XYZ file of C-alpha atoms in Angstrom:
380
model
C -5.916 -14.955 0.559
C -2.970 -16.462 0.152
C -4.684 -17.507 2.793
C -7.534 -19.806 3.218
C -8.672 -21.206 6.540
C -10.930 -24.242 6.653
C -11.358 -23.615 10.376
C -12.638 -20.116 9.727
C -14.933 -21.328 6.991
C -17.553 -22.133 9.610
C -17.787 -18.435 10.398
C -18.200 -17.360 6.798
C -21.127 -17.406 4.385
C -20.421 -19.247 1.166
C -21.928 -16.601 -1.095
C -19.786 -14.647 -3.546
C -20.444 -11.419 -1.668
C -19.068 -12.767 1.584
C -15.832 -14.330 0.815
C -13.752 -16.799 2.665
C -10.197 -16.184 3.376
C -6.969 -16.569 3.284
C -4.157 -15.950 1.575
C -3.682 -17.844 4.461
C -2.954 -17.387 5.843
C 1.014 -11.563 3.235
C 4.409 -8.078 -0.326
C 5.270 -5.053 -1.578
C 4.857 -2.826 -4.430
C 6.673 -0.827 -6.937
C 9.290 1.380 -5.310
C 9.997 -0.664 -2.226
C 10.158 -4.013 -3.964
C 12.689 -2.562 -6.360
C 14.777 -1.713 -3.298
C 14.152 -5.094 -1.738
C 15.145 -6.768 -4.998
C 18.548 -5.111 -5.029
C 20.221 -7.880 -3.036
C 22.315 -10.676 -4.449
C 20.885 -13.765 -6.034
C 20.821 -17.196 -4.455
C 23.507 -19.779 -4.860
C 23.116 -23.070 -6.632
C 21.681 -26.018 -4.757
C 23.471 -29.222 -3.889
C 22.593 -32.470 -5.644
C 20.802 -33.712 -2.536
C 18.753 -30.507 -2.388
C 17.913 -30.861 -6.069
C 16.649 -34.400 -5.558
C 14.450 -33.293 -2.665
C 13.116 -30.429 -4.781
C 12.274 -32.844 -7.604
C 10.446 -35.177 -5.242
C 8.314 -32.320 -3.932
C 7.846 -30.568 -7.275
C 4.756 -28.551 -8.126
C 3.310 -28.114 -11.622
C 3.375 -24.433 -12.574
C 1.017 -22.823 -15.103
C 0.156 -19.221 -15.916
C -3.364 -18.219 -14.888
C -3.376 -14.608 -16.096
C -1.083 -11.921 -17.412
C 1.997 -11.963 -19.622
C 5.512 -10.615 -19.473
C 4.226 -7.349 -20.964
C 2.942 -5.031 -18.266
C -0.297 -3.091 -18.564
C -3.741 -2.675 -17.028
C -5.957 -4.465 -19.549
C -8.874 -6.582 -18.408
C -9.461 -9.825 -20.279
C -8.997 -13.569 -20.049
C -5.727 -15.304 -19.257
C -2.726 -13.911 -21.088
C -4.897 -11.255 -22.756
C -5.100 -9.481 -19.384
C -2.182 -7.492 -18.010
C -0.807 -6.408 -14.636
C 1.974 -4.132 -13.476
C 4.017 -5.396 -10.549
C 1.434 -7.571 -8.759
C 2.477 -7.968 -5.141
C -0.148 -9.982 -3.326
C -3.056 -12.314 -3.850
C -5.962 -13.842 -1.923
C -8.507 -16.540 -2.767
C -12.162 -16.571 -1.734
C -14.475 -19.526 -1.068
C -15.714 -19.556 -4.667
C -12.222 -19.799 -6.084
C -11.985 -16.192 -7.221
C -8.645 -14.458 -6.756
C -8.070 -10.838 -5.793
C -4.761 -9.230 -6.687
C -2.914 -6.201 -5.329
C -1.809 -4.738 -8.662
C 0.634 -2.308 -7.125
C 2.062 -0.567 -10.181
C -1.447 0.109 -11.498
C -2.826 1.190 -8.070
C -5.672 -1.292 -8.562
C -7.367 -4.250 -6.923
C -8.079 -6.817 -9.631
C -10.338 -9.873 -9.599
C -9.652 -13.137 -11.424
C -12.262 -15.871 -11.785
C -11.278 -19.537 -11.715
C -11.534 -19.423 -15.523
C -8.919 -16.661 -15.660
C -11.238 -13.745 -16.436
C -9.689 -10.540 -15.084
C -11.658 -7.426 -14.121
C -10.964 -4.349 -11.998
C -12.574 -4.516 -8.560
C -11.499 -1.158 -7.122
C -9.136 1.735 -7.782
C -7.980 3.598 -10.843
C -4.613 3.843 -12.567
C -4.073 7.233 -10.901
C -2.452 7.193 -7.458
C -4.396 8.775 -4.604
C -6.118 8.099 -1.287
C -9.779 8.815 -2.016
C -12.504 6.662 -0.528
C -15.387 5.813 -2.846
C -17.021 3.028 -4.820
C -15.069 0.826 -7.212
C -13.020 2.812 -9.716
C -13.954 6.095 -7.982
C -11.654 5.115 -5.100
C -7.882 5.505 -5.307
C -4.875 3.727 -3.793
C -1.130 4.276 -3.811
C 1.054 1.197 -3.993
C -1.372 -1.462 -2.724
C 0.613 -4.397 -1.389
C -1.366 -6.725 0.912
C -4.829 -8.302 0.988
C -7.001 -10.516 3.160
C -10.701 -10.989 3.875
C -12.288 -10.274 7.237
C -15.028 -12.405 8.762
C -17.766 -10.326 7.119
C -16.363 -10.757 3.628
C -14.773 -7.310 3.414
C -11.431 -7.137 1.626
C -8.791 -5.529 3.860
C -5.993 -3.755 1.996
C -2.519 -2.645 3.026
C -2.246 0.642 1.107
C 1.512 0.899 1.401
C 2.485 4.332 0.164
C -0.590 5.915 1.738
C 0.429 4.348 5.087
C -3.186 3.216 5.514
C -5.288 0.125 6.071
C -8.323 0.301 3.786
C -11.519 -1.756 3.668
C -13.567 -2.728 0.606
C -17.067 -4.141 1.024
C -18.283 -6.946 -1.277
C -20.112 -4.193 -3.166
C -16.866 -2.333 -3.811
C -17.280 0.498 -1.292
C -13.829 1.630 -0.151
C -13.217 3.278 3.245
C -10.158 3.898 5.400
C -9.993 1.744 8.530
C -6.797 3.080 10.107
C -3.814 5.291 9.386
C -3.357 8.467 7.390
C -1.078 9.700 4.623
C 1.445 10.728 7.287
C 3.846 7.933 8.186
C 4.640 7.119 11.805
C 4.396 4.428 14.459
C 1.638 5.695 16.746
C -0.936 3.355 18.224
C -4.474 4.709 18.297
C -7.861 4.528 16.619
C -8.512 5.206 12.937
C -6.624 8.184 11.545
C -4.943 8.765 14.933
C -2.847 5.635 14.357
C 0.179 5.652 12.057
C 2.056 3.099 9.943
C 5.218 3.290 7.855
C 4.618 1.454 4.590
C 2.389 -1.424 5.729
C 3.040 -4.378 3.438
C 0.793 -7.335 4.259
C -2.468 -8.264 5.969
C -3.774 -11.384 7.735
C -6.990 -11.854 9.727
C -7.445 -14.244 12.655
C -10.464 -16.238 13.816
C -11.671 -13.341 15.993
C -11.493 -10.825 13.166
C -8.306 -9.109 14.330
C -6.122 -7.814 11.514
C -2.341 -8.292 11.636
C -0.180 -5.914 9.629
C 3.441 -6.281 8.531
C 4.520 -2.679 9.194
C 7.652 -2.764 7.070
C 9.726 0.296 7.927
C 8.586 0.288 11.544
C 9.913 -3.295 11.827
C 6.718 -4.181 13.688
C 3.703 -6.432 13.519
C 0.664 -4.317 14.333
C -2.796 -5.485 15.373
C -5.978 -3.726 14.231
C -9.435 -4.539 15.556
C -12.512 -4.473 13.349
C -13.259 -1.073 14.908
C -9.916 0.315 13.751
C -8.087 0.276 17.108
C -4.364 -0.162 16.398
C -1.830 -1.592 18.864
C 1.675 -2.983 18.493
C 1.645 -6.780 18.685
C 5.365 -7.484 18.359
C 8.595 -5.707 17.481
C 9.740 -2.123 17.871
C 11.062 0.618 15.611
C 14.575 -0.749 16.146
C 15.471 -3.381 13.552
C 16.891 -6.674 14.794
C 16.390 -10.416 14.921
C 15.786 -11.064 18.600
C 13.233 -13.599 19.730
C 11.128 -12.618 22.725
C 7.709 -11.431 23.806
C 5.938 -8.494 22.187
C 8.082 -5.384 21.868
C 11.107 -7.246 23.295
C 11.306 -9.140 19.988
C 12.644 -7.538 16.837
C 12.240 -7.816 13.062
C 14.022 -6.307 10.086
C 11.696 -5.336 7.280
C 8.764 -7.714 7.850
C 6.993 -8.107 4.519
C 4.415 -10.887 4.722
C 2.058 -12.239 7.374
C -0.262 -15.247 7.524
C -2.385 -16.780 10.292
C -2.885 -20.498 10.900
C -5.895 -22.300 12.364
C -4.552 -21.773 15.902
C -4.092 -18.022 15.317
C -0.316 -18.210 15.233
C 1.057 -15.450 13.016
C 3.806 -16.335 10.534
C 6.052 -13.519 9.318
C 8.247 -13.250 6.236
C 11.070 -11.332 7.915
C 12.716 -10.168 4.705
C 15.959 -8.495 5.689
C 16.629 -11.167 8.309
C 16.117 -13.875 5.650
C 13.891 -15.728 8.109
C 10.359 -16.939 8.657
C 9.267 -16.099 12.194
C 6.207 -17.220 14.145
C 4.266 -15.373 16.849
C 1.897 -17.123 19.243
C -1.418 -15.476 20.166
C 0.308 -14.422 23.414
C 2.934 -12.496 21.425
C 5.857 -14.913 21.851
C 8.180 -14.611 18.850
C 10.462 -17.444 17.709
C 12.317 -18.291 14.512
C 10.520 -20.952 12.495
C 12.978 -21.320 9.603
C 15.989 -19.572 8.121
C 19.487 -19.003 9.421
C 19.555 -15.234 9.271
C 22.087 -15.313 6.434
C 20.826 -14.898 2.874
C 21.299 -17.944 0.677
C 19.570 -20.926 -0.851
C 19.478 -24.276 0.875
C 16.726 -26.649 1.865
C 16.866 -28.162 5.347
C 15.141 -28.075 8.712
C 14.503 -24.906 10.697
C 17.537 -22.660 10.963
C 19.590 -24.986 8.731
C 17.586 -23.745 5.724
C 18.284 -20.416 4.032
C 16.217 -17.860 2.118
C 17.031 -14.732 0.145
C 14.534 -11.996 0.981
C 11.386 -13.998 1.736
C 8.558 -11.682 0.747
C 5.351 -13.453 1.668
C 3.913 -16.455 3.469
C 0.712 -18.495 3.230
C -0.556 -21.392 5.333
C -2.624 -24.291 3.996
C -5.181 -26.450 5.796
C -2.500 -28.963 6.804
C -0.316 -26.331 8.453
C 2.274 -26.161 5.680
C 3.769 -22.711 5.171
C 4.542 -21.523 1.639
C 7.115 -18.805 1.062
C 7.636 -16.453 -1.867
C 11.446 -16.443 -1.850
C 11.908 -13.242 -3.841
C 15.606 -13.115 -4.679
C 15.824 -16.893 -5.089
C 12.976 -16.821 -7.654
C 11.445 -19.838 -5.924
C 8.402 -20.981 -3.981
C 9.471 -22.819 -0.850
C 7.426 -25.105 1.384
C 7.864 -25.520 5.140
C 6.112 -28.364 6.937
C 4.675 -27.884 10.417
C 7.867 -29.583 11.679
C 10.006 -26.913 10.001
C 11.295 -28.987 7.072
C 12.011 -26.651 4.140
C 11.914 -27.846 0.519
C 11.595 -26.134 -2.850
C 8.174 -26.509 -4.440
C 8.904 -24.767 -7.747
C 11.414 -22.518 -9.457
C 15.188 -22.355 -9.498
C 17.491 -19.986 -7.589
C 19.893 -19.833 -10.539
C 17.350 -18.932 -13.220
C 14.837 -16.088 -13.364
C 12.243 -16.488 -16.101
C 8.621 -17.126 -16.949
C 8.609 -20.776 -17.989
C 5.756 -23.031 -17.000
C 6.763 -26.540 -15.972
C 7.316 -28.873 -13.050
C 9.521 -28.082 -10.063
C 12.896 -26.624 -10.996
C 11.920 -26.655 -14.698
C 9.513 -23.816 -13.991
C 10.773 -20.295 -13.458
C 9.649 -17.103 -11.729
C 11.019 -13.576 -11.690
C 10.970 -12.244 -8.144
C 7.768 -13.821 -6.780
C 6.301 -11.503 -4.158
C 2.990 -13.006 -3.021
C 1.556 -16.448 -2.309
C -1.908 -17.782 -1.530
C -3.493 -21.196 -1.116
C -6.997 -22.416 -1.901
C -9.147 -25.101 -0.283
C -7.882 -27.723 -2.757
C -4.251 -27.122 -1.854
C -3.293 -25.176 -4.978
C -0.768 -22.394 -4.504
C -1.093 -19.088 -6.347
C 1.808 -16.747 -6.932
C 2.005 -13.030 -7.634
C 4.979 -13.156 -10.017
C 6.125 -9.578 -9.560
C 8.520 -8.859 -12.401
C 6.824 -11.241 -14.839
C 3.577 -9.266 -14.353
C 1.745 -12.590 -14.058
C -0.403 -14.626 -11.722
C 0.838 -18.218 -11.657
C -0.709 -21.406 -10.281
C 1.205 -24.279 -8.686
C -0.734 -27.546 -8.429
């Protein structure tokens, strides 16, 4: 999805109907992202940071959409979106987009042809096939090991499942918010934002207002993996750790879970045993490249992991895409913290307007859900 795992590829058929994953491997949608976007902008970078950013620059182009919002299907800039929040790539190079303001799941081919995969432009929580199903503020996507698309249906407080044939069902949660563990509708979430699936088929959910990372089995059994309903920034094991508005999740080839911990301005990592540590970010909002906690972010919204273990971050209020190596070295791949815009270009010459979702493909390209530009961008 944002998330693609070459390790998991061995478990997955290569056909279009059974898609590979990951966004690699997680952010919000209309109302909540407006709230998240209310913070201050990032500061200007130092000359040394700028030179590092230039050396690691990515070439940004627009794959689909324009700065005019809408729900039109079509090719490239003839198509339109409304507040896209998340994105995932399958093994055939097709992208699926959480089009939150339109309450739709959209599909984009590698040639930029956009169609509607599921949902209608009317908010609701109905299960059904394709456009007969309804969502409310979809915000996170990933594929399971059977090629089903798993959806964080944020304002319905549900985790939904869409088969390759477009059949939508509810896996867990109900329209009543809460924090209860349980099976199916007996479990409760509070605005789940992002989804990531591990090599065993377990689903990890960034449960935003519960400040938790939840775990959902393929059978819909929900448990709390890390965090509690008390916001904080403590490292620790399981519920002894704390988060503050976790927005994005991604899983690497070793099943470590990376978390865009938005209100803490950090990227956290959780081992399969539930041990939470801080991977990057100081805990103070800002903009600086560096290593580990010497780097700063301003409301990181989503994360994706590539086949080399690099973590990409949609740095929402900095209007940038950041890259973190496996050693924790943070650089700026594209965009500028001092300029919000829609320009294509290389590195800091390109601009985004509150990027909210990231995904990688098997060739190492990075895709961006450019939230307030209503576009899907590509960084090569």
